Amino acid sequence: LYFERMNSSFAVSPEIAALFAEPREVNFDGLVGPTHHYAGQSFGNQASMNHAGKKSSPKRAALQGLMKAAAVRDLGLPQAIIPPIKRPKLEVLYTLGFRGSDAEMVEKAYKRDPKIISALYSASSMWVANSGTFSPAMDTDDGCHHFTAANLSSKFHRSLEARSTENLFRQIFSGPSFRHHAPLPDYFSDEGAANHGRLTDRAGDRGLELFVYGASRFRDLNRMPSRFPARQMVEASEAIARHHRLMEEGALFIQQSSEAIDAGVFHNDVISVVNENVIFLHEKAFENQAEIKEIIQKKWRGKKPLYFIEVPESQCNLKECVRSYLFNSQLVTLPSGKMKLIVPEDCVESLETKSTLDALVGVHSNVLDGYTAFPLKESMQNGGGPACLRLRVTLRKEDLAFVHGGVWLTPERELNLKKLIDREYRDELTLSDLADPQFYGETQRIFDALEDFFQLRLS
Ligand code: SUG
């Protein structure tokens, strides 16, 4: 039934198909859900820690994210939207030993610890860079695209996303060339594409996939963070490369800098970003960075020169990078072939970051065609910048028939989604609202509307 529905009402439009004369990377942005709030759930993520208990605006958050996605589309890039997973996950209360009616269980759990209720209502699935890891068919030895939904087991509220995300991936990418892998065992913590990048000449060429980890279950790493936990484990990264059938020479495993993790870089995408043949990174992104750069250079098989844009600590220090999210920018290839940085507006609010950006664009004008700043405060206050809000999926023209049509962000669907958000989402939300049975009913109605809009079953 679903298959029929999506094929009839959502056949891919000629405008979108025309973008795929050659394989293209598509930005799938996560739509912010109606339960977006600040609960301080993520130790090690300073924005989340600093904004705990603050009033949120789900409506503003969703509109800000949508505006950014639409602006990237308007640069001439294919753009899609992934709906939020369904919340709250009330059945978890039962597994935690609460009993009674739903309302009674919520009341008891909220009294015991509001963070339990916050976890069930978490809207963190908006940061789809963490939803999973994707390897395109060009990199894999079976010629299939591979997805592994992330287990996100290092944070309770995020661990509740994994199976629902896998379910969503399976509905959106359902053709014979898509292979889906279940989330890895929780023991090996995996945070998805936030710790993964792909170097290649053009999206459709074979790539070198970089997997960045901060911890290991079984191996002694020379250095480990001491203040904050590392989230990605090397065993998880290696398992994904095996599942995705990446060829030996097509994957590289790199240890994230412990100093950076201790400065609040809880995911590698807070301190570096890769696009095609360009790596934009801070001097302190990786352990043994000079050596790592040499290894990447040796493994690089592209025809274009590999390009490192490295920002030294003296130009912009780790603390300021974490505050501004300079590296959590999207580095996108424009139709002209040059690249643009999509940065959060926090980057232009401080002289230090703004002058760094201006200098970079000046020095690297052969590759960079400027930057654009976007207001994303609602997401940023929980530690999510432009790059966290999108998952990159490389698709070929022949894949389009197997991608659920309801996800494409056409101008018309953008308008209708805006109307839905304006009409249904709350302007303000506080932690205590989550315990209100009326809010529960309200969210269920909104998720029904979202299921209808996207023609996807949300769980
Ligand atoms: O996992 N914040 C998210 C932010 C994820 C950002 N993603 C990337 N860097 N790719 C996290 O820490 C905060 C929720 C709260 O505290 O209410 C949160 O889940």
Short mmCIF file of C-alpha atoms and ligand atoms in Angstrom, two decimals:
data_model
loop_
_atom_site.label_atom_id
_atom_site.label_comp_id
_atom_site.label_asym_id
_atom_site.label_seq_id
_atom_site.Cartn_x
_atom_site.Cartn_y
_atom_site.Cartn_z
CA LEU A 1 0.00 0.00 0.00
CA TYR A 2 2.74 2.42 0.96
CA PHE A 3 4.68 1.64 -2.14
CA GLU A 4 1.66 2.32 -4.33
CA ARG A 5 0.82 5.51 -2.53
CA MET A 6 4.28 6.92 -2.77
CA ASN A 7 4.65 6.02 -6.39
CA SER A 8 1.38 7.57 -7.41
CA SER A 9 1.47 10.83 -5.47
CA PHE A 10 5.20 11.43 -5.30
CA ALA A 11 6.85 10.48 -8.56
CA VAL A 12 10.14 12.37 -8.75
CA SER A 13 9.65 15.67 -10.59
CA PRO A 14 11.51 16.44 -13.84
CA GLU A 15 13.18 19.41 -12.08
CA ILE A 16 14.73 17.11 -9.48
CA ALA A 17 15.60 14.39 -11.98
CA ALA A 18 17.38 17.04 -14.10
CA LEU A 19 19.84 17.64 -11.26
CA PHE A 20 21.15 14.09 -11.64
CA ALA A 21 22.86 14.17 -15.02
CA GLU A 22 25.72 12.73 -12.95
CA PRO A 23 25.58 11.21 -9.43
CA ARG A 24 24.98 13.90 -6.82
CA GLU A 25 25.25 14.18 -3.11
CA VAL A 26 21.84 14.94 -1.63
CA ASN A 27 21.46 16.75 1.67
CA PHE A 28 18.76 15.09 3.74
CA ASP A 29 17.94 17.54 6.54
CA GLY A 30 16.22 16.42 9.71
CA LEU A 31 12.98 18.25 10.41
CA VAL A 32 12.83 19.47 14.00
CA GLY A 33 10.02 17.71 15.83
CA PRO A 34 7.26 19.33 17.91
CA THR A 35 8.86 18.24 21.19
CA HIS A 36 12.16 20.13 20.83
CA HIS A 37 13.31 21.22 24.30
CA TYR A 38 16.39 21.82 26.43
CA ALA A 39 17.10 19.26 29.14
CA GLY A 40 20.88 19.10 29.50
CA GLN A 41 20.92 15.46 28.40
CA SER A 42 24.35 15.46 26.75
CA PHE A 43 27.30 15.61 29.14
CA GLY A 44 30.32 16.69 27.09
CA ASN A 45 28.19 18.80 24.73
CA GLN A 46 28.60 22.25 26.23
CA ALA A 47 25.67 23.90 24.49
CA SER A 48 23.33 21.20 25.81
CA MET A 49 24.83 21.48 29.30
CA ASN A 50 24.61 25.29 29.32
CA HIS A 51 21.02 25.59 28.15
CA ALA A 52 19.40 22.95 30.36
CA GLY A 53 15.98 24.09 31.53
CA LYS A 54 15.76 27.05 29.13
CA LYS A 55 12.45 27.66 27.34
CA SER A 56 12.57 26.33 23.76
CA SER A 57 10.54 27.21 20.67
CA PRO A 58 9.80 24.10 18.60
CA LYS A 59 8.14 26.29 15.96
CA ARG A 60 11.11 28.62 15.57
CA ALA A 61 13.51 25.67 15.60
CA ALA A 62 11.67 23.87 12.79
CA LEU A 63 11.33 27.02 10.69
CA GLN A 64 15.00 27.91 11.12
CA GLY A 65 16.08 24.45 9.97
CA LEU A 66 13.70 24.51 7.04
CA MET A 67 14.91 27.92 5.95
CA LYS A 68 18.50 26.69 5.89
CA ALA A 69 17.57 23.58 3.89
CA ALA A 70 15.58 25.63 1.37
CA ALA A 71 18.47 28.08 0.96
CA VAL A 72 20.86 25.20 0.18
CA ARG A 73 18.35 23.91 -2.38
CA ASP A 74 18.19 27.38 -3.90
CA LEU A 75 21.93 27.20 -4.52
CA GLY A 76 21.05 24.52 -7.08
CA LEU A 77 21.63 21.44 -4.90
CA PRO A 78 19.27 18.49 -4.42
CA GLN A 79 17.60 18.77 -1.05
CA ALA A 80 15.37 16.41 0.91
CA ILE A 81 13.85 16.30 4.38
CA ILE A 82 13.74 13.44 6.88
CA PRO A 83 10.77 13.66 9.27
CA PRO A 84 11.27 13.43 13.02
CA ILE A 85 10.80 10.06 14.67
CA LYS A 86 7.68 9.65 16.77
CA ARG A 87 7.71 10.82 20.34
CA PRO A 88 7.15 10.20 23.22
CA LYS A 89 8.33 6.63 23.57
CA LEU A 90 6.08 5.84 26.53
CA GLU A 91 6.69 2.09 26.46
CA VAL A 92 10.15 2.75 27.91
CA LEU A 93 8.50 3.68 31.21
CA TYR A 94 7.19 0.14 31.49
CA THR A 95 10.64 -1.31 30.88
CA LEU A 96 11.95 0.96 33.66
CA GLY A 97 9.45 -0.61 36.08
CA PHE A 98 6.79 2.12 36.20
CA ARG A 99 3.22 0.86 36.35
CA GLY A 100 -0.27 2.38 36.09
CA SER A 101 -2.05 4.25 33.34
CA ASP A 102 0.11 6.19 30.87
CA ALA A 103 -0.70 9.43 32.69
CA GLU A 104 0.17 7.88 36.07
CA MET A 105 3.45 6.45 34.80
CA VAL A 106 4.42 9.83 33.31
CA GLU A 107 3.58 11.60 36.56
CA LYS A 108 5.59 9.14 38.67
CA ALA A 109 8.59 9.21 36.34
CA TYR A 110 8.56 13.00 36.10
CA LYS A 111 8.53 13.24 39.92
CA ARG A 112 11.42 10.75 40.17
CA ASP A 113 13.51 12.50 37.49
CA PRO A 114 12.27 14.87 34.77
CA LYS A 115 15.17 13.72 32.60
CA ILE A 116 13.44 10.36 32.11
CA ILE A 117 10.41 12.07 30.58
CA SER A 118 12.67 14.39 28.61
CA ALA A 119 14.43 11.36 27.09
CA LEU A 120 11.12 9.87 25.94
CA TYR A 121 10.15 13.18 24.37
CA SER A 122 13.59 13.94 22.93
CA ALA A 123 13.59 15.64 19.53
CA SER A 124 17.29 14.91 19.03
CA SER A 125 16.59 12.87 15.90
CA MET A 126 16.67 16.24 14.10
CA TRP A 127 20.48 15.89 14.04
CA VAL A 128 20.43 13.36 11.25
CA ALA A 129 24.20 13.53 10.87
CA ASN A 130 24.00 11.10 13.80
CA SER A 131 21.23 8.96 12.39
CA GLY A 132 23.55 6.61 10.56
CA THR A 133 26.48 6.07 8.23
CA PHE A 134 26.01 5.91 4.49
CA SER A 135 28.46 4.51 1.93
CA PRO A 136 27.56 4.95 -1.73
CA ALA A 137 27.71 2.17 -4.31
CA MET A 138 30.86 3.72 -5.85
CA ASP A 139 32.86 2.78 -2.73
CA THR A 140 31.54 -0.71 -2.02
CA ASP A 141 32.64 -4.03 -3.49
CA ASP A 142 29.07 -5.28 -4.10
CA GLY A 143 28.05 -2.13 -6.00
CA CYS A 144 25.22 -1.41 -3.50
CA HIS A 145 24.55 1.61 -1.31
CA HIS A 146 24.86 0.74 2.38
CA PHE A 147 23.22 2.28 5.44
CA THR A 148 23.88 1.48 9.08
CA ALA A 149 21.57 3.20 11.55
CA ALA A 150 23.62 4.45 14.50
CA ASN A 151 23.03 2.84 17.90
CA LEU A 152 23.74 6.17 19.68
CA SER A 153 24.24 4.10 22.80
CA SER A 154 26.41 6.60 24.64
CA LYS A 155 23.42 8.77 25.62
CA PHE A 156 20.17 7.29 26.94
CA HIS A 157 17.85 9.74 25.16
CA ARG A 158 19.58 9.16 21.84
CA SER A 159 19.80 5.37 22.18
CA LEU A 160 16.00 5.39 21.91
CA GLU A 161 16.28 6.60 18.29
CA ALA A 162 18.14 3.70 16.69
CA ARG A 163 15.41 1.22 15.70
CA SER A 164 12.99 3.96 14.62
CA THR A 165 15.67 5.49 12.44
CA GLU A 166 16.47 2.16 10.82
CA ASN A 167 12.78 1.75 10.15
CA LEU A 168 12.62 5.14 8.48
CA PHE A 169 15.73 4.49 6.35
CA ARG A 170 14.19 1.25 5.12
CA GLN A 171 11.03 3.06 4.04
CA ILE A 172 12.80 5.97 2.35
CA PHE A 173 15.50 3.97 0.53
CA SER A 174 13.78 0.80 -0.53
CA GLY A 175 15.20 -0.37 -3.87
CA PRO A 176 17.37 -3.37 -4.71
CA SER A 177 20.59 -1.36 -4.55
CA PHE A 178 20.02 -0.21 -0.96
CA ARG A 179 21.36 -2.45 1.79
CA HIS A 180 20.32 -1.68 5.36
CA HIS A 181 22.21 -2.87 8.42
CA ALA A 182 20.80 -3.02 11.93
CA PRO A 183 22.36 -0.76 14.58
CA LEU A 184 25.52 -2.31 16.05
CA PRO A 185 25.53 -3.89 19.52
CA ASP A 186 25.25 -1.12 22.13
CA TYR A 187 28.56 -2.13 23.66
CA PHE A 188 30.28 -0.49 20.67
CA SER A 189 29.02 3.04 20.65
CA ASP A 190 28.35 4.49 17.20
CA GLU A 191 27.30 8.08 16.42
CA GLY A 192 26.83 7.83 12.67
CA ALA A 193 28.04 10.16 9.95
CA ALA A 194 29.10 12.87 12.43
CA ASN A 195 32.37 10.93 12.64
CA HIS A 196 32.60 9.97 9.00
CA GLY A 197 33.66 11.78 5.83
CA ARG A 198 34.22 10.89 2.21
CA LEU A 199 37.05 12.18 0.01
CA THR A 200 36.56 11.90 -3.73
CA ASP A 201 37.13 13.85 -6.95
CA ARG A 202 33.41 14.11 -7.71
CA ALA A 203 30.47 12.59 -5.82
CA GLY A 204 30.13 9.81 -8.43
CA ASP A 205 33.78 8.69 -8.25
CA ARG A 206 35.21 6.14 -5.87
CA GLY A 207 35.90 7.63 -2.48
CA LEU A 208 38.22 7.28 0.47
CA GLU A 209 36.05 7.06 3.57
CA LEU A 210 37.43 8.53 6.79
CA PHE A 211 36.18 7.08 10.06
CA VAL A 212 37.05 9.11 13.15
CA TYR A 213 36.85 7.52 16.60
CA GLY A 214 37.65 8.70 20.12
CA ALA A 215 37.61 5.50 22.16
CA SER A 216 38.06 1.75 22.07
CA ARG A 217 36.51 -1.08 24.07
CA PHE A 218 39.37 -3.53 23.61
CA ARG A 219 42.47 -1.56 22.67
CA ASP A 220 44.65 0.73 24.74
CA LEU A 221 44.79 4.10 23.05
CA ASN A 222 47.82 6.24 23.80
CA ARG A 223 45.74 9.22 24.76
CA MET A 224 42.18 9.47 26.03
CA PRO A 225 40.08 12.47 27.06
CA SER A 226 39.89 12.98 30.83
CA ARG A 227 37.13 15.57 31.20
CA PHE A 228 34.42 14.46 28.80
CA PRO A 229 33.54 11.04 27.34
CA ALA A 230 34.49 10.05 23.80
CA ARG A 231 31.44 8.78 21.96
CA GLN A 232 32.59 6.92 18.84
CA MET A 233 34.41 3.60 19.29
CA VAL A 234 36.92 2.27 16.82
CA GLU A 235 35.34 -1.20 16.90
CA ALA A 236 32.04 0.33 15.73
CA SER A 237 33.73 2.24 12.90
CA GLU A 238 35.54 -0.90 11.72
CA ALA A 239 32.35 -2.99 11.87
CA ILE A 240 30.58 -0.44 9.68
CA ALA A 241 33.39 -0.51 7.11
CA ARG A 242 33.07 -4.33 7.03
CA HIS A 243 29.27 -4.27 6.72
CA HIS A 244 29.53 -1.67 3.98
CA ARG A 245 32.02 -3.81 2.11
CA LEU A 246 34.47 -0.98 1.75
CA MET A 247 37.58 -2.11 0.06
CA GLU A 248 40.73 -2.18 2.19
CA GLU A 249 42.22 0.83 0.45
CA GLY A 250 38.91 2.71 0.62
CA ALA A 251 38.70 3.20 4.39
CA LEU A 252 40.90 4.95 6.92
CA PHE A 253 40.48 5.00 10.71
CA ILE A 254 41.66 8.11 12.53
CA GLN A 255 41.79 8.90 16.23
CA GLN A 256 40.12 12.13 17.24
CA SER A 257 42.15 14.53 19.36
CA SER A 258 41.53 13.92 23.07
CA GLU A 259 42.27 17.57 23.78
CA ALA A 260 39.47 18.53 21.37
CA ILE A 261 36.99 16.14 23.06
CA ASP A 262 37.89 17.68 26.42
CA ALA A 263 37.26 21.13 24.92
CA GLY A 264 33.70 20.06 24.00
CA VAL A 265 34.20 18.46 20.56
CA PHE A 266 31.85 15.56 21.25
CA HIS A 267 31.61 14.65 17.55
CA ASN A 268 34.33 15.04 14.95
CA ASP A 269 32.01 17.18 12.79
CA VAL A 270 32.44 19.94 15.38
CA ILE A 271 36.10 20.30 14.35
CA SER A 272 36.42 19.18 10.71
CA VAL A 273 34.41 18.70 7.54
CA VAL A 274 35.24 16.99 4.24
CA ASN A 275 33.83 17.70 0.79
CA GLU A 276 35.14 16.09 -2.40
CA ASN A 277 38.91 16.78 -2.43
CA VAL A 278 38.86 19.36 0.40
CA ILE A 279 39.35 18.83 4.14
CA PHE A 280 38.53 21.83 6.29
CA LEU A 281 39.90 21.19 9.76
CA HIS A 282 41.36 22.69 12.89
CA GLU A 283 45.00 22.14 13.79
CA LYS A 284 43.88 20.08 16.80
CA ALA A 285 41.24 17.87 15.18
CA PHE A 286 43.15 14.55 15.25
CA GLU A 287 45.79 12.84 17.37
CA ASN A 288 49.16 12.96 15.55
CA GLN A 289 47.68 15.23 12.95
CA ALA A 290 50.83 15.78 10.84
CA GLU A 291 51.26 12.02 10.43
CA ILE A 292 47.57 11.50 9.70
CA LYS A 293 47.67 14.11 6.96
CA GLU A 294 50.55 12.24 5.32
CA ILE A 295 48.67 8.95 5.51
CA ILE A 296 45.56 10.51 3.97
CA GLN A 297 47.72 11.96 1.21
CA LYS A 298 49.25 8.52 0.52
CA LYS A 299 45.87 6.82 0.40
CA TRP A 300 44.34 9.46 -1.86
CA ARG A 301 43.71 8.02 -5.33
CA GLY A 302 41.92 11.00 -6.89
CA LYS A 303 43.07 12.89 -9.94
CA LYS A 304 42.56 16.28 -8.35
CA PRO A 305 45.04 17.52 -5.77
CA LEU A 306 44.02 16.93 -2.17
CA TYR A 307 43.41 20.21 -0.43
CA PHE A 308 43.81 20.75 3.34
CA ILE A 309 42.39 23.98 4.72
CA GLU A 310 43.79 23.95 8.23
CA VAL A 311 43.07 26.59 10.85
CA PRO A 312 45.80 26.96 13.49
CA GLU A 313 45.02 27.37 17.19
CA SER A 314 46.66 30.81 17.05
CA GLN A 315 44.06 31.96 14.51
CA CYS A 316 40.98 30.47 16.19
CA ASN A 317 41.33 28.45 19.36
CA LEU A 318 39.42 25.28 20.25
CA LYS A 319 37.23 27.12 22.74
CA GLU A 320 36.08 29.64 20.15
CA CYS A 321 35.59 26.89 17.55
CA VAL A 322 33.30 25.03 19.95
CA ARG A 323 31.42 28.22 20.82
CA SER A 324 30.92 29.31 17.21
CA TYR A 325 30.70 25.89 15.52
CA LEU A 326 32.93 27.19 12.74
CA PHE A 327 33.71 23.64 11.56
CA ASN A 328 30.16 22.40 11.89
CA SER A 329 29.54 24.13 8.62
CA GLN A 330 28.36 22.47 5.44
CA LEU A 331 30.96 22.62 2.72
CA VAL A 332 28.94 22.29 -0.48
CA THR A 333 29.94 22.14 -4.14
CA LEU A 334 28.10 24.78 -6.15
CA PRO A 335 27.04 24.19 -9.77
CA SER A 336 30.06 26.34 -10.73
CA GLY A 337 32.38 23.69 -9.22
CA LYS A 338 33.57 26.02 -6.44
CA MET A 339 32.58 25.39 -2.82
CA LYS A 340 30.63 27.40 -0.29
CA LEU A 341 30.55 27.24 3.48
CA ILE A 342 27.15 27.24 5.17
CA VAL A 343 27.88 28.46 8.69
CA PRO A 344 25.76 29.21 11.77
CA GLU A 345 25.27 32.92 12.44
CA ASP A 346 27.24 32.50 15.67
CA CYS A 347 30.32 32.53 13.41
CA VAL A 348 29.74 36.07 12.22
CA GLU A 349 28.80 37.38 15.64
CA SER A 350 32.36 37.25 16.92
CA LEU A 351 35.24 39.14 15.38
CA GLU A 352 37.61 36.20 15.86
CA THR A 353 35.56 33.74 13.80
CA LYS A 354 34.38 36.26 11.25
CA SER A 355 37.92 37.41 10.52
CA THR A 356 39.01 33.75 10.28
CA LEU A 357 36.29 33.10 7.72
CA ASP A 358 37.11 36.23 5.73
CA ALA A 359 40.81 35.30 5.70
CA LEU A 360 40.06 31.73 4.58
CA VAL A 361 37.87 32.87 1.72
CA GLY A 362 40.57 35.32 0.66
CA VAL A 363 43.46 32.84 0.80
CA HIS A 364 41.57 29.88 -0.70
CA SER A 365 39.61 31.78 -3.33
CA ASN A 366 40.55 29.13 -5.92
CA VAL A 367 38.29 26.62 -4.10
CA LEU A 368 36.03 28.69 -1.87
CA ASP A 369 33.31 30.95 -3.18
CA GLY A 370 32.38 32.63 0.09
CA TYR A 371 30.22 31.68 3.04
CA THR A 372 26.62 32.25 4.11
CA ALA A 373 25.51 32.45 7.74
CA PHE A 374 22.16 31.13 8.96
CA PRO A 375 20.22 31.75 12.18
CA LEU A 376 20.00 28.32 13.83
CA LYS A 377 20.00 29.34 17.49
CA GLU A 378 17.31 26.88 18.59
CA SER A 379 19.32 23.91 17.34
CA MET A 380 22.68 25.43 18.26
CA GLN A 381 21.62 25.80 21.90
CA ASN A 382 21.52 22.01 22.08
CA GLY A 383 24.80 21.61 20.21
CA GLY A 384 23.55 21.17 16.64
CA GLY A 385 24.85 23.34 13.79
CA PRO A 386 24.21 23.26 10.03
CA ALA A 387 26.24 20.08 9.49
CA CYS A 388 24.54 18.19 12.34
CA LEU A 389 21.18 18.84 10.74
CA ARG A 390 21.94 16.99 7.52
CA LEU A 391 22.81 13.48 6.31
CA ARG A 392 24.66 13.25 3.00
CA VAL A 393 23.51 10.56 0.60
CA THR A 394 25.01 10.19 -2.87
CA LEU A 395 22.47 9.08 -5.45
CA ARG A 396 22.54 8.19 -9.14
CA LYS A 397 19.72 8.92 -11.56
CA GLU A 398 18.68 5.26 -11.53
CA ASP A 399 18.29 5.36 -7.74
CA LEU A 400 15.64 8.07 -7.80
CA ALA A 401 12.76 5.70 -8.52
CA PHE A 402 13.60 3.86 -5.29
CA VAL A 403 13.77 6.88 -3.02
CA HIS A 404 10.46 7.71 -1.37
CA GLY A 405 9.18 10.77 -3.22
CA GLY A 406 7.66 12.40 -0.14
CA VAL A 407 11.04 13.56 1.12
CA TRP A 408 12.01 16.02 -1.65
CA LEU A 409 11.90 19.64 -0.59
CA THR A 410 10.26 21.30 -3.57
CA PRO A 411 9.20 24.96 -3.13
CA GLU A 412 5.58 23.82 -2.98
CA ARG A 413 6.22 21.23 -0.27
CA GLU A 414 8.32 23.73 1.62
CA LEU A 415 5.36 26.10 1.70
CA ASN A 416 2.96 23.39 2.88
CA LEU A 417 5.37 22.16 5.52
CA LYS A 418 5.79 25.73 6.78
CA LYS A 419 2.02 26.03 7.07
CA LEU A 420 1.84 22.76 9.02
CA ILE A 421 4.55 23.93 11.42
CA ASP A 422 2.97 27.37 11.83
CA ARG A 423 -0.40 25.86 12.56
CA GLU A 424 0.57 22.93 14.79
CA TYR A 425 3.88 23.53 16.58
CA ARG A 426 4.07 25.35 19.91
CA ASP A 427 5.77 28.72 20.11
CA GLU A 428 7.20 27.83 23.49
CA LEU A 429 7.92 24.68 25.42
CA THR A 430 9.32 24.07 28.88
CA LEU A 431 10.41 20.85 30.55
CA SER A 432 7.31 20.76 32.78
CA ASP A 433 4.99 20.89 29.72
CA LEU A 434 6.23 17.39 28.87
CA ALA A 435 4.43 15.94 31.90
CA ASP A 436 1.09 17.43 30.82
CA PRO A 437 -1.31 14.77 29.36
CA GLN A 438 -2.73 17.43 27.06
CA PHE A 439 0.68 17.89 25.46
CA TYR A 440 0.79 14.15 24.83
CA GLY A 441 -2.48 14.28 22.87
CA GLU A 442 -1.28 17.32 20.98
CA THR A 443 1.97 15.65 19.88
CA GLN A 444 0.11 12.57 18.66
CA ARG A 445 -2.07 14.73 16.43
CA ILE A 446 1.01 16.50 15.04
CA PHE A 447 2.77 13.22 14.30
CA ASP A 448 -0.38 12.05 12.50
CA ALA A 449 -0.22 15.20 10.37
CA LEU A 450 3.49 14.61 9.69
CA GLU A 451 2.84 11.00 8.68
CA ASP A 452 0.23 12.24 6.30
CA PHE A 453 2.47 14.94 4.90
CA PHE A 454 5.45 12.66 4.32
CA GLN A 455 3.42 9.48 3.66
CA LEU A 456 5.79 7.63 5.93
CA ARG A 457 5.12 5.48 8.96
CA LEU A 458 6.88 7.12 11.91
CA SER A 459 7.81 5.07 14.98
O1 SUG B 1 23.87 14.24 20.65
N1 SUG B 1 22.25 17.22 21.57
C1 SUG B 1 22.83 16.39 20.52
C2 SUG B 1 23.55 17.24 19.51
C3 SUG B 1 24.01 16.45 18.31
C4 SUG B 1 24.83 17.25 17.37
N2 SUG B 1 25.21 16.47 16.25
C5 SUG B 1 26.40 16.50 15.62
N3 SUG B 1 27.44 17.11 16.10
N4 SUG B 1 26.50 15.85 14.51
C6 SUG B 1 23.81 15.37 21.14
O2 SUG B 1 24.51 15.74 22.08
C7 SUG B 1 20.86 17.66 23.51
C8 SUG B 1 19.52 17.31 24.08
C9 SUG B 1 19.25 18.00 25.37
O3 SUG B 1 20.15 18.24 26.14
O4 SUG B 1 18.05 18.31 25.64
C10 SUG B 1 21.34 16.73 22.40
O5 SUG B 1 20.89 15.60 22.30
#
